[in-house]
Amino acid sequence: MRNYDFAPLTRSAVGFDRLFTMLEAASKTEGQGYPPYNIESLDENRYRIELAVAGFKPAELNIEARENVLIVTGRKAANDGADDRRFLHRGLAERDFERRFQLADYVVVTEAGLENGLLAIGLERQLPEALKPRTIPISASDEGVIEARPSKKTKSA
């Protein structure tokens, strides 16, 4: 993606500051592809993020959610030269990483698990009761029919 200057748009668009910030952040992080990930929609309010973190132990991974941002970090433990393996080709990336995901309002992390080199993070949109649509019951009077009131005639002089 090319670098775009959103400054002219931010001067004329009120209330879209967060949108432009997200677009700028997306354009800056486009080249970062490690670790690869999937985002899956399970149903209307549940989602799952899967990150390929082969070679990482649960103790080397950290998941933090704050202010509509989910931050997943991986820090490999220092090897201190104890590994005397000689590689002819080293294609597995065992480097430290930090991956950030913008979360929508009211989306919370519900679970996380590591299995077969995939870190799965469960997300759910939990709307407060005040924001959920609700049905208002309509009550009917016992009379059933509304009668017209007789109109008062004005006297003409």
Tab-separated table of N, CA and C in Angstrom:
chain	number	residue	atom	x	y	z
A	1	MET	N	0.843	-1.170	0.000
A	1	MET	CA	0.000	0.000	0.000
A	1	MET	C	0.888	1.232	0.000
A	2	ARG	N	0.512	2.228	-0.734
A	2	ARG	CA	1.247	3.481	-0.765
A	2	ARG	C	0.954	4.279	0.500
A	3	ASN	N	1.841	5.230	0.760
A	3	ASN	CA	1.610	6.120	1.901
A	3	ASN	C	0.677	7.230	1.469
A	4	TYR	N	-0.412	7.376	2.162
A	4	TYR	CA	-1.386	8.411	1.873
A	4	TYR	C	-1.385	9.430	3.001
A	5	ASP	N	-1.596	10.669	2.650
A	5	ASP	CA	-1.706	11.729	3.642
A	5	ASP	C	-3.189	11.990	3.881
A	6	PHE	N	-3.669	11.640	5.062
A	6	PHE	CA	-5.083	11.796	5.396
A	6	PHE	C	-5.386	13.161	6.012
A	7	ALA	N	-4.386	14.025	6.128
A	7	ALA	CA	-4.582	15.321	6.776
A	7	ALA	C	-5.712	16.143	6.149
A	8	PRO	N	-5.812	16.238	4.807
A	8	PRO	CA	-6.926	17.024	4.257
A	8	PRO	C	-8.290	16.456	4.629
A	9	LEU	N	-8.382	15.154	4.730
A	9	LEU	CA	-9.657	14.531	5.085
A	9	LEU	C	-9.996	14.736	6.555
A	10	THR	N	-8.990	14.696	7.419
A	10	THR	CA	-9.271	14.851	8.846
A	10	THR	C	-9.730	16.259	9.181
A	11	ARG	N	-9.357	17.228	8.351
A	11	ARG	CA	-9.806	18.607	8.603
A	11	ARG	C	-11.281	18.775	8.283
A	12	SER	N	-11.808	17.976	7.330
A	12	SER	CA	-13.196	18.164	6.915
A	12	SER	C	-14.139	17.086	7.424
A	13	ALA	N	-13.635	16.013	7.996
A	13	ALA	CA	-14.481	14.922	8.475
A	13	ALA	C	-14.443	14.896	10.000
A	14	VAL	N	-15.552	15.192	10.600
A	14	VAL	CA	-15.643	15.237	12.056
A	14	VAL	C	-16.080	13.869	12.564
A	15	GLY	N	-15.387	13.350	13.558
A	15	GLY	CA	-15.778	12.099	14.174
A	15	GLY	C	-15.142	10.868	13.551
A	16	PHE	N	-14.292	11.048	12.549
A	16	PHE	CA	-13.669	9.908	11.888
A	16	PHE	C	-12.189	9.791	12.244
A	17	ASP	N	-11.768	10.414	13.328
A	17	ASP	CA	-10.361	10.408	13.711
A	17	ASP	C	-9.835	8.990	13.890
A	18	ARG	N	-10.608	8.159	14.551
A	18	ARG	CA	-10.173	6.788	14.828
A	18	ARG	C	-10.024	5.996	13.533
A	19	LEU	N	-10.904	6.226	12.568
A	19	LEU	CA	-10.829	5.535	11.285
A	19	LEU	C	-9.526	5.872	10.572
A	20	PHE	N	-9.153	7.149	10.543
A	20	PHE	CA	-7.927	7.546	9.862
A	20	PHE	C	-6.701	7.013	10.593
A	21	THR	N	-6.754	6.971	11.910
A	21	THR	CA	-5.649	6.407	12.681
A	21	THR	C	-5.472	4.929	12.361
A	22	MET	N	-6.584	4.197	12.249
A	22	MET	CA	-6.513	2.773	11.917
A	22	MET	C	-5.969	2.563	10.505
A	23	LEU	N	-6.372	3.399	9.556
A	23	LEU	CA	-5.867	3.275	8.189
A	23	LEU	C	-4.365	3.533	8.125
A	24	GLU	N	-3.899	4.541	8.853
A	24	GLU	CA	-2.476	4.830	8.879
A	24	GLU	C	-1.694	3.682	9.511
A	25	ALA	N	-2.227	3.120	10.591
A	25	ALA	CA	-1.557	2.004	11.258
A	25	ALA	C	-1.515	0.780	10.358
A	26	ALA	N	-2.585	0.533	9.612
A	26	ALA	CA	-2.619	-0.619	8.704
A	26	ALA	C	-1.607	-0.466	7.592
A	27	SER	N	-1.436	0.743	7.095
A	27	SER	CA	-0.475	0.946	6.012
A	27	SER	C	0.957	0.786	6.503
A	28	LYS	N	1.222	1.070	7.772
A	28	LYS	CA	2.570	0.938	8.314
A	28	LYS	C	2.918	-0.506	8.633
A	29	THR	N	1.941	-1.304	9.032
A	29	THR	CA	2.226	-2.676	9.458
A	29	THR	C	1.970	-3.704	8.365
A	30	GLU	N	1.712	-3.252	7.144
A	30	GLU	CA	1.385	-4.185	6.075
A	30	GLU	C	2.530	-5.150	5.774
A	31	GLY	N	3.774	-4.686	5.876
A	31	GLY	CA	4.915	-5.524	5.530
A	31	GLY	C	5.260	-6.558	6.579
A	32	GLN	N	4.696	-6.463	7.764
A	32	GLN	CA	5.024	-7.404	8.830
A	32	GLN	C	4.151	-8.637	8.695
A	33	GLY	N	4.752	-9.763	8.340
A	33	GLY	CA	3.962	-10.956	8.127
A	33	GLY	C	4.228	-12.065	9.120
A	34	TYR	N	4.941	-11.771	10.209
A	34	TYR	CA	5.264	-12.812	11.159
A	34	TYR	C	4.644	-12.500	12.508
A	35	PRO	N	4.024	-13.417	13.124
A	35	PRO	CA	3.635	-14.740	12.623
A	35	PRO	C	2.362	-14.638	11.781
A	36	PRO	N	2.199	-15.558	10.849
A	36	PRO	CA	0.955	-15.536	10.062
A	36	PRO	C	-0.242	-15.868	10.949
A	37	TYR	N	-1.415	-15.372	10.539
A	37	TYR	CA	-2.596	-15.568	11.375
A	37	TYR	C	-3.849	-15.671	10.521
A	38	ASN	N	-4.899	-16.208	11.122
A	38	ASN	CA	-6.244	-16.268	10.538
A	38	ASN	C	-7.208	-15.600	11.508
A	39	ILE	N	-8.242	-14.966	10.950
A	39	ILE	CA	-9.342	-14.453	11.773
A	39	ILE	C	-10.607	-15.114	11.252
A	40	GLU	N	-11.310	-15.796	12.137
A	40	GLU	CA	-12.483	-16.590	11.759
A	40	GLU	C	-13.721	-16.069	12.489
A	41	SER	N	-14.823	-15.972	11.774
A	41	SER	CA	-16.097	-15.601	12.366
A	41	SER	C	-16.852	-16.887	12.684
A	42	LEU	N	-17.110	-17.138	13.961
A	42	LEU	CA	-17.801	-18.364	14.366
A	42	LEU	C	-19.312	-18.200	14.292
A	43	ASP	N	-19.797	-17.034	14.677
A	43	ASP	CA	-21.205	-16.667	14.518
A	43	ASP	C	-21.285	-15.151	14.603
A	44	GLU	N	-22.469	-14.635	14.821
A	44	GLU	CA	-22.666	-13.185	14.772
A	44	GLU	C	-21.842	-12.425	15.813
A	45	ASN	N	-21.609	-13.028	16.968
A	45	ASN	CA	-20.913	-12.329	18.049
A	45	ASN	C	-19.640	-13.010	18.526
A	46	ARG	N	-19.203	-14.087	17.881
A	46	ARG	CA	-18.008	-14.799	18.333
A	46	ARG	C	-16.999	-14.917	17.191
A	47	TYR	N	-15.721	-14.735	17.552
A	47	TYR	CA	-14.641	-14.768	16.578
A	47	TYR	C	-13.470	-15.545	17.160
A	48	ARG	N	-12.563	-15.972	16.275
A	48	ARG	CA	-11.353	-16.660	16.727
A	48	ARG	C	-10.181	-16.165	15.890
A	49	ILE	N	-9.087	-15.846	16.577
A	49	ILE	CA	-7.838	-15.504	15.921
A	49	ILE	C	-6.894	-16.670	16.143
A	50	GLU	N	-6.277	-17.155	15.078
A	50	GLU	CA	-5.292	-18.231	15.174
A	50	GLU	C	-3.961	-17.714	14.653
A	51	LEU	N	-2.918	-17.848	15.479
A	51	LEU	CA	-1.571	-17.445	15.093
A	51	LEU	C	-0.685	-18.675	15.022
A	52	ALA	N	0.140	-18.765	13.981
A	52	ALA	CA	1.076	-19.870	13.827
A	52	ALA	C	2.331	-19.538	14.636
A	53	VAL	N	2.479	-20.162	15.792
A	53	VAL	CA	3.589	-19.878	16.701
A	53	VAL	C	4.395	-21.153	16.972
A	54	ALA	N	4.727	-21.881	15.917
A	54	ALA	CA	5.477	-23.128	16.066
A	54	ALA	C	6.798	-22.858	16.778
A	55	GLY	N	7.117	-23.705	17.746
A	55	GLY	CA	8.362	-23.591	18.485
A	55	GLY	C	8.264	-22.768	19.764
A	56	PHE	N	7.135	-22.109	19.993
A	56	PHE	CA	6.958	-21.322	21.217
A	56	PHE	C	6.227	-22.156	22.258
A	57	LYS	N	6.686	-22.033	23.499
A	57	LYS	CA	6.018	-22.679	24.626
A	57	LYS	C	5.012	-21.686	25.215
A	58	PRO	N	3.988	-22.174	25.938
A	58	PRO	CA	3.016	-21.254	26.541
A	58	PRO	C	3.657	-20.190	27.437
A	59	ALA	N	4.735	-20.524	28.111
A	59	ALA	CA	5.400	-19.560	28.985
A	59	ALA	C	6.096	-18.454	28.201
A	60	GLU	N	6.349	-18.670	26.916
A	60	GLU	CA	7.032	-17.668	26.095
A	60	GLU	C	6.058	-16.751	25.355
A	61	LEU	N	4.756	-16.983	25.533
A	61	LEU	CA	3.729	-16.185	24.874
A	61	LEU	C	2.973	-15.349	25.893
A	62	ASN	N	2.542	-14.167	25.468
A	62	ASN	CA	1.775	-13.286	26.346
A	62	ASN	C	0.643	-12.664	25.530
A	63	ILE	N	-0.558	-12.647	26.113
A	63	ILE	CA	-1.725	-12.043	25.478
A	63	ILE	C	-2.235	-10.954	26.407
A	64	GLU	N	-2.375	-9.744	25.867
A	64	GLU	CA	-2.836	-8.612	26.677
A	64	GLU	C	-3.906	-7.855	25.897
A	65	ALA	N	-5.018	-7.570	26.562
A	65	ALA	CA	-6.107	-6.802	25.949
A	65	ALA	C	-6.284	-5.524	26.755
A	66	ARG	N	-6.229	-4.382	26.044
A	66	ARG	CA	-6.442	-3.096	26.704
A	66	ARG	C	-6.883	-2.059	25.685
A	67	GLU	N	-7.849	-1.259	26.066
A	67	GLU	CA	-8.322	-0.132	25.268
A	67	GLU	C	-8.546	-0.498	23.794
A	68	ASN	N	-9.334	-1.511	23.543
A	68	ASN	CA	-9.700	-1.950	22.190
A	68	ASN	C	-8.522	-2.432	21.358
A	69	VAL	N	-7.439	-2.854	22.006
A	69	VAL	CA	-6.285	-3.402	21.308
A	69	VAL	C	-5.923	-4.727	21.954
A	70	LEU	N	-5.730	-5.735	21.125
A	70	LEU	CA	-5.251	-7.038	21.586
A	70	LEU	C	-3.793	-7.147	21.152
A	71	ILE	N	-2.901	-7.380	22.114
A	71	ILE	CA	-1.474	-7.459	21.832
A	71	ILE	C	-1.001	-8.867	22.174
A	72	VAL	N	-0.458	-9.556	21.176
A	72	VAL	CA	0.094	-10.895	21.376
A	72	VAL	C	1.595	-10.790	21.162
A	73	THR	N	2.370	-11.198	22.168
A	73	THR	CA	3.824	-11.153	22.065
A	73	THR	C	4.407	-12.529	22.304
A	74	GLY	N	5.513	-12.777	21.655
A	74	GLY	CA	6.268	-14.013	21.839
A	74	GLY	C	7.720	-13.677	22.076
A	75	ARG	N	8.283	-14.159	23.165
A	75	ARG	CA	9.686	-13.913	23.502
A	75	ARG	C	10.353	-15.263	23.731
A	76	LYS	N	11.291	-15.609	22.848
A	76	LYS	CA	12.001	-16.867	22.996
A	76	LYS	C	12.963	-16.775	24.164
A	77	ALA	N	13.012	-17.841	24.946
A	77	ALA	CA	13.945	-17.897	26.070
A	77	ALA	C	15.369	-17.953	25.524
A	78	ALA	N	16.287	-17.325	26.225
A	78	ALA	CA	17.687	-17.312	25.788
A	78	ALA	C	18.233	-18.733	25.797
A	79	ASN	N	18.984	-19.065	24.754
A	79	ASN	CA	19.498	-20.417	24.593
A	79	ASN	C	20.837	-20.600	25.295
A	80	ASP	N	21.584	-19.535	25.529
A	80	ASP	CA	22.866	-19.548	26.246
A	80	ASP	C	23.863	-20.550	25.669
A	81	GLY	N	23.811	-20.828	24.382
A	81	GLY	CA	24.775	-21.714	23.740
A	81	GLY	C	24.645	-23.170	24.118
A	82	ALA	N	23.600	-23.549	24.813
A	82	ALA	CA	23.429	-24.939	25.231
A	82	ALA	C	23.070	-25.831	24.054
A	83	ASP	N	22.579	-25.242	22.992
A	83	ASP	CA	22.178	-26.011	21.819
A	83	ASP	C	23.353	-26.058	20.850
A	84	ASP	N	23.943	-27.235	20.692
A	84	ASP	CA	25.094	-27.356	19.800
A	84	ASP	C	24.715	-27.979	18.459
A	85	ARG	N	23.457	-27.805	18.066
A	85	ARG	CA	23.012	-28.323	16.778
A	85	ARG	C	23.595	-27.469	15.667
A	86	ARG	N	23.930	-28.136	14.570
A	86	ARG	CA	24.433	-27.424	13.399
A	86	ARG	C	23.384	-27.527	12.305
A	87	PHE	N	22.873	-26.413	11.876
A	87	PHE	CA	21.819	-26.379	10.864
A	87	PHE	C	22.434	-26.224	9.474
A	88	LEU	N	21.952	-27.008	8.531
A	88	LEU	CA	22.296	-26.804	7.136
A	88	LEU	C	21.360	-25.778	6.508
A	89	HIS	N	20.126	-25.768	6.989
A	89	HIS	CA	19.144	-24.757	6.592
A	89	HIS	C	18.280	-24.463	7.800
A	90	ARG	N	18.078	-23.210	8.077
A	90	ARG	CA	17.236	-22.835	9.205
A	90	ARG	C	16.077	-21.990	8.674
A	91	GLY	N	14.940	-22.633	8.442
A	91	GLY	CA	13.781	-21.958	7.873
A	91	GLY	C	12.695	-21.646	8.873
A	92	LEU	N	12.763	-22.226	10.063
A	92	LEU	CA	11.765	-21.938	11.092
A	92	LEU	C	12.139	-20.643	11.795
A	93	ALA	N	11.241	-19.701	11.743
A	93	ALA	CA	11.485	-18.409	12.386
A	93	ALA	C	11.168	-18.532	13.862
A	94	GLU	N	12.191	-18.500	14.673
A	94	GLU	CA	12.008	-18.558	16.122
A	94	GLU	C	12.437	-17.234	16.727
A	95	ARG	N	11.931	-16.174	16.150
A	95	ARG	CA	12.297	-14.844	16.628
A	95	ARG	C	11.160	-14.254	17.453
A	96	ASP	N	11.516	-13.260	18.228
A	96	ASP	CA	10.513	-12.560	19.032
A	96	ASP	C	9.546	-11.827	18.103
A	97	PHE	N	8.311	-11.662	18.565
A	97	PHE	CA	7.325	-10.960	17.750
A	97	PHE	C	6.351	-10.222	18.652
A	98	GLU	N	5.671	-9.280	18.036
A	98	GLU	CA	4.543	-8.591	18.667
A	98	GLU	C	3.513	-8.350	17.575
A	99	ARG	N	2.307	-8.829	17.802
A	99	ARG	CA	1.220	-8.682	16.834
A	99	ARG	C	0.080	-7.943	17.521
A	100	ARG	N	-0.431	-6.888	16.881
A	100	ARG	CA	-1.516	-6.081	17.456
A	100	ARG	C	-2.759	-6.211	16.598
A	101	PHE	N	-3.911	-6.306	17.264
A	101	PHE	CA	-5.205	-6.390	16.596
A	101	PHE	C	-6.117	-5.319	17.188
A	102	GLN	N	-6.737	-4.515	16.340
A	102	GLN	CA	-7.725	-3.529	16.785
A	102	GLN	C	-9.022	-4.264	17.051
A	103	LEU	N	-9.581	-4.088	18.222
A	103	LEU	CA	-10.845	-4.717	18.577
A	103	LEU	C	-11.961	-3.680	18.536
A	104	ALA	N	-13.126	-4.102	18.109
A	104	ALA	CA	-14.292	-3.220	18.118
A	104	ALA	C	-14.746	-3.012	19.561
A	105	ASP	N	-15.592	-2.031	19.762
A	105	ASP	CA	-16.132	-1.778	21.090
A	105	ASP	C	-16.889	-3.009	21.588
A	106	TYR	N	-16.755	-3.292	22.872
A	106	TYR	CA	-17.457	-4.376	23.570
A	106	TYR	C	-16.998	-5.774	23.151
A	107	VAL	N	-15.851	-5.900	22.473
A	107	VAL	CA	-15.300	-7.213	22.152
A	107	VAL	C	-14.288	-7.563	23.233
A	108	VAL	N	-14.471	-8.740	23.850
A	108	VAL	CA	-13.594	-9.176	24.932
A	108	VAL	C	-12.989	-10.534	24.583
A	109	VAL	N	-11.816	-10.798	25.169
A	109	VAL	CA	-11.156	-12.092	24.992
A	109	VAL	C	-11.798	-13.068	25.964
A	110	THR	N	-12.262	-14.205	25.447
A	110	THR	CA	-12.931	-15.186	26.301
A	110	THR	C	-12.058	-16.391	26.626
A	111	GLU	N	-11.122	-16.724	25.737
A	111	GLU	CA	-10.280	-17.896	25.985
A	111	GLU	C	-9.050	-17.842	25.105
A	112	ALA	N	-8.049	-18.651	25.453
A	112	ALA	CA	-6.846	-18.785	24.644
A	112	ALA	C	-6.283	-20.184	24.877
A	113	GLY	N	-5.789	-20.777	23.803
A	113	GLY	CA	-5.215	-22.111	23.916
A	113	GLY	C	-4.137	-22.323	22.871
A	114	LEU	N	-3.156	-23.161	23.206
A	114	LEU	CA	-2.052	-23.477	22.303
A	114	LEU	C	-2.078	-24.959	22.003
A	115	GLU	N	-2.253	-25.294	20.727
A	115	GLU	CA	-2.298	-26.701	20.332
A	115	GLU	C	-1.708	-26.859	18.941
A	116	ASN	N	-0.785	-27.791	18.810
A	116	ASN	CA	-0.141	-28.107	17.523
A	116	ASN	C	0.478	-26.884	16.859
A	117	GLY	N	1.081	-26.009	17.650
A	117	GLY	CA	1.752	-24.837	17.103
A	117	GLY	C	0.838	-23.688	16.728
A	118	LEU	N	-0.466	-23.813	17.010
A	118	LEU	CA	-1.415	-22.736	16.737
A	118	LEU	C	-1.932	-22.158	18.051
A	119	LEU	N	-1.802	-20.852	18.195
A	119	LEU	CA	-2.363	-20.156	19.339
A	119	LEU	C	-3.741	-19.668	18.929
A	120	ALA	N	-4.783	-20.190	19.581
A	120	ALA	CA	-6.170	-19.816	19.266
A	120	ALA	C	-6.690	-18.899	20.367
A	121	ILE	N	-7.207	-17.734	19.962
A	121	ILE	CA	-7.731	-16.743	20.908
A	121	ILE	C	-9.200	-16.540	20.585
A	122	GLY	N	-10.075	-16.818	21.551
A	122	GLY	CA	-11.513	-16.643	21.367
A	122	GLY	C	-11.943	-15.242	21.749
A	123	LEU	N	-12.765	-14.633	20.913
A	123	LEU	CA	-13.275	-13.283	21.154
A	123	LEU	C	-14.791	-13.308	21.087
A	124	GLU	N	-15.415	-12.435	21.862
A	124	GLU	CA	-16.873	-12.360	21.842
A	124	GLU	C	-17.312	-10.913	22.022
A	125	ARG	N	-18.286	-10.510	21.232
A	125	ARG	CA	-18.888	-9.180	21.386
A	125	ARG	C	-19.962	-9.286	22.454
A	126	GLN	N	-19.788	-8.550	23.537
A	126	GLN	CA	-20.723	-8.577	24.659
A	126	GLN	C	-21.312	-7.185	24.837
A	127	LEU	N	-22.464	-6.969	24.231
A	127	LEU	CA	-23.127	-5.672	24.337
A	127	LEU	C	-23.757	-5.510	25.714
A	128	PRO	N	-23.635	-4.330	26.312
A	128	PRO	CA	-24.332	-4.086	27.578
A	128	PRO	C	-25.846	-4.126	27.349
A	129	GLU	N	-26.580	-4.440	28.378
A	129	GLU	CA	-28.036	-4.543	28.274
A	129	GLU	C	-28.667	-3.257	27.747
A	130	ALA	N	-28.094	-2.117	28.107
A	130	ALA	CA	-28.663	-0.832	27.676
A	130	ALA	C	-28.570	-0.655	26.163
A	131	LEU	N	-27.617	-1.334	25.505
A	131	LEU	CA	-27.446	-1.179	24.059
A	131	LEU	C	-28.149	-2.260	23.239
A	132	LYS	N	-28.608	-3.300	23.906
A	132	LYS	CA	-29.290	-4.370	23.185
A	132	LYS	C	-30.695	-3.923	22.788
A	133	PRO	N	-31.160	-4.324	21.613
A	133	PRO	CA	-32.529	-3.968	21.243
A	133	PRO	C	-33.519	-4.663	22.171
A	134	ARG	N	-34.577	-3.987	22.495
A	134	ARG	CA	-35.596	-4.591	23.364
A	134	ARG	C	-36.975	-4.277	22.803
A	135	THR	N	-37.896	-5.140	23.098
A	135	THR	CA	-39.267	-4.982	22.638
A	135	THR	C	-40.076	-4.304	23.721
A	136	ILE	N	-40.830	-3.307	23.329
A	136	ILE	CA	-41.668	-2.575	24.273
A	136	ILE	C	-43.090	-3.101	24.131
A	137	PRO	N	-43.663	-3.644	25.204
A	137	PRO	CA	-45.034	-4.145	25.100
A	137	PRO	C	-46.029	-2.994	24.950
A	138	ILE	N	-47.065	-3.226	24.197
A	138	ILE	CA	-48.109	-2.231	23.975
A	138	ILE	C	-49.323	-2.641	24.783
A	139	SER	N	-49.767	-1.760	25.634
A	139	SER	CA	-50.949	-2.082	26.435
A	139	SER	C	-52.179	-1.477	25.761
A	140	ALA	N	-53.286	-2.162	25.866
A	140	ALA	CA	-54.536	-1.697	25.270
A	140	ALA	C	-55.512	-1.362	26.394
A	141	SER	N	-56.319	-0.343	26.182
A	141	SER	CA	-57.316	0.013	27.199
A	141	SER	C	-58.484	-0.961	27.109
A	142	ASP	N	-59.285	-1.010	28.170
A	142	ASP	CA	-60.427	-1.917	28.197
A	142	ASP	C	-61.550	-1.457	27.274
A	143	GLU	N	-61.601	-0.178	26.998
A	143	GLU	CA	-62.700	0.341	26.182
A	143	GLU	C	-62.603	-0.149	24.741
A	144	GLY	N	-61.432	-0.254	24.243
A	144	GLY	CA	-61.264	-0.790	22.900
A	144	GLY	C	-61.518	0.202	21.789
A	145	VAL	N	-62.523	1.065	21.915
A	145	VAL	CA	-62.871	2.000	20.854
A	145	VAL	C	-62.750	3.411	21.405
A	146	ILE	N	-62.160	4.240	20.635
A	146	ILE	CA	-62.044	5.636	21.034
A	146	ILE	C	-63.174	6.392	20.355
A	147	GLU	N	-64.005	7.051	21.167
A	147	GLU	CA	-65.130	7.802	20.608
A	147	GLU	C	-64.719	9.246	20.405
A	148	ALA	N	-65.283	9.835	19.400
A	148	ALA	CA	-64.995	11.238	19.118
A	148	ALA	C	-65.765	12.107	20.091
A	149	ARG	N	-65.141	13.115	20.570
A	149	ARG	CA	-65.810	14.054	21.477
A	149	ARG	C	-66.629	15.037	20.642
A	150	PRO	N	-67.764	15.438	21.167
A	150	PRO	CA	-68.536	16.445	20.428
A	150	PRO	C	-67.767	17.758	20.408
A	151	SER	N	-67.744	18.383	19.267
A	151	SER	CA	-67.007	19.649	19.146
A	151	SER	C	-67.846	20.801	19.648
A	152	LYS	N	-67.224	21.782	20.213
A	152	LYS	CA	-67.920	22.965	20.706
A	152	LYS	C	-68.053	23.931	19.535
A	153	LYS	N	-69.276	24.346	19.310
A	153	LYS	CA	-69.503	25.294	18.216
A	153	LYS	C	-69.332	26.703	18.752
A	154	THR	N	-68.737	27.502	17.986
A	154	THR	CA	-68.551	28.896	18.393
A	154	THR	C	-69.757	29.729	17.940
A	155	LYS	N	-70.109	30.649	18.806
A	155	LYS	CA	-71.255	31.505	18.477
A	155	LYS	C	-70.791	32.629	17.578
A	156	SER	N	-71.536	32.873	16.564
A	156	SER	CA	-71.207	33.988	15.684
A	156	SER	C	-72.083	35.174	16.035
A	157	ALA	N	-71.592	36.363	15.968
A	157	ALA	CA	-72.364	37.535	16.327
A	157	ALA	C	-73.007	38.201	15.168
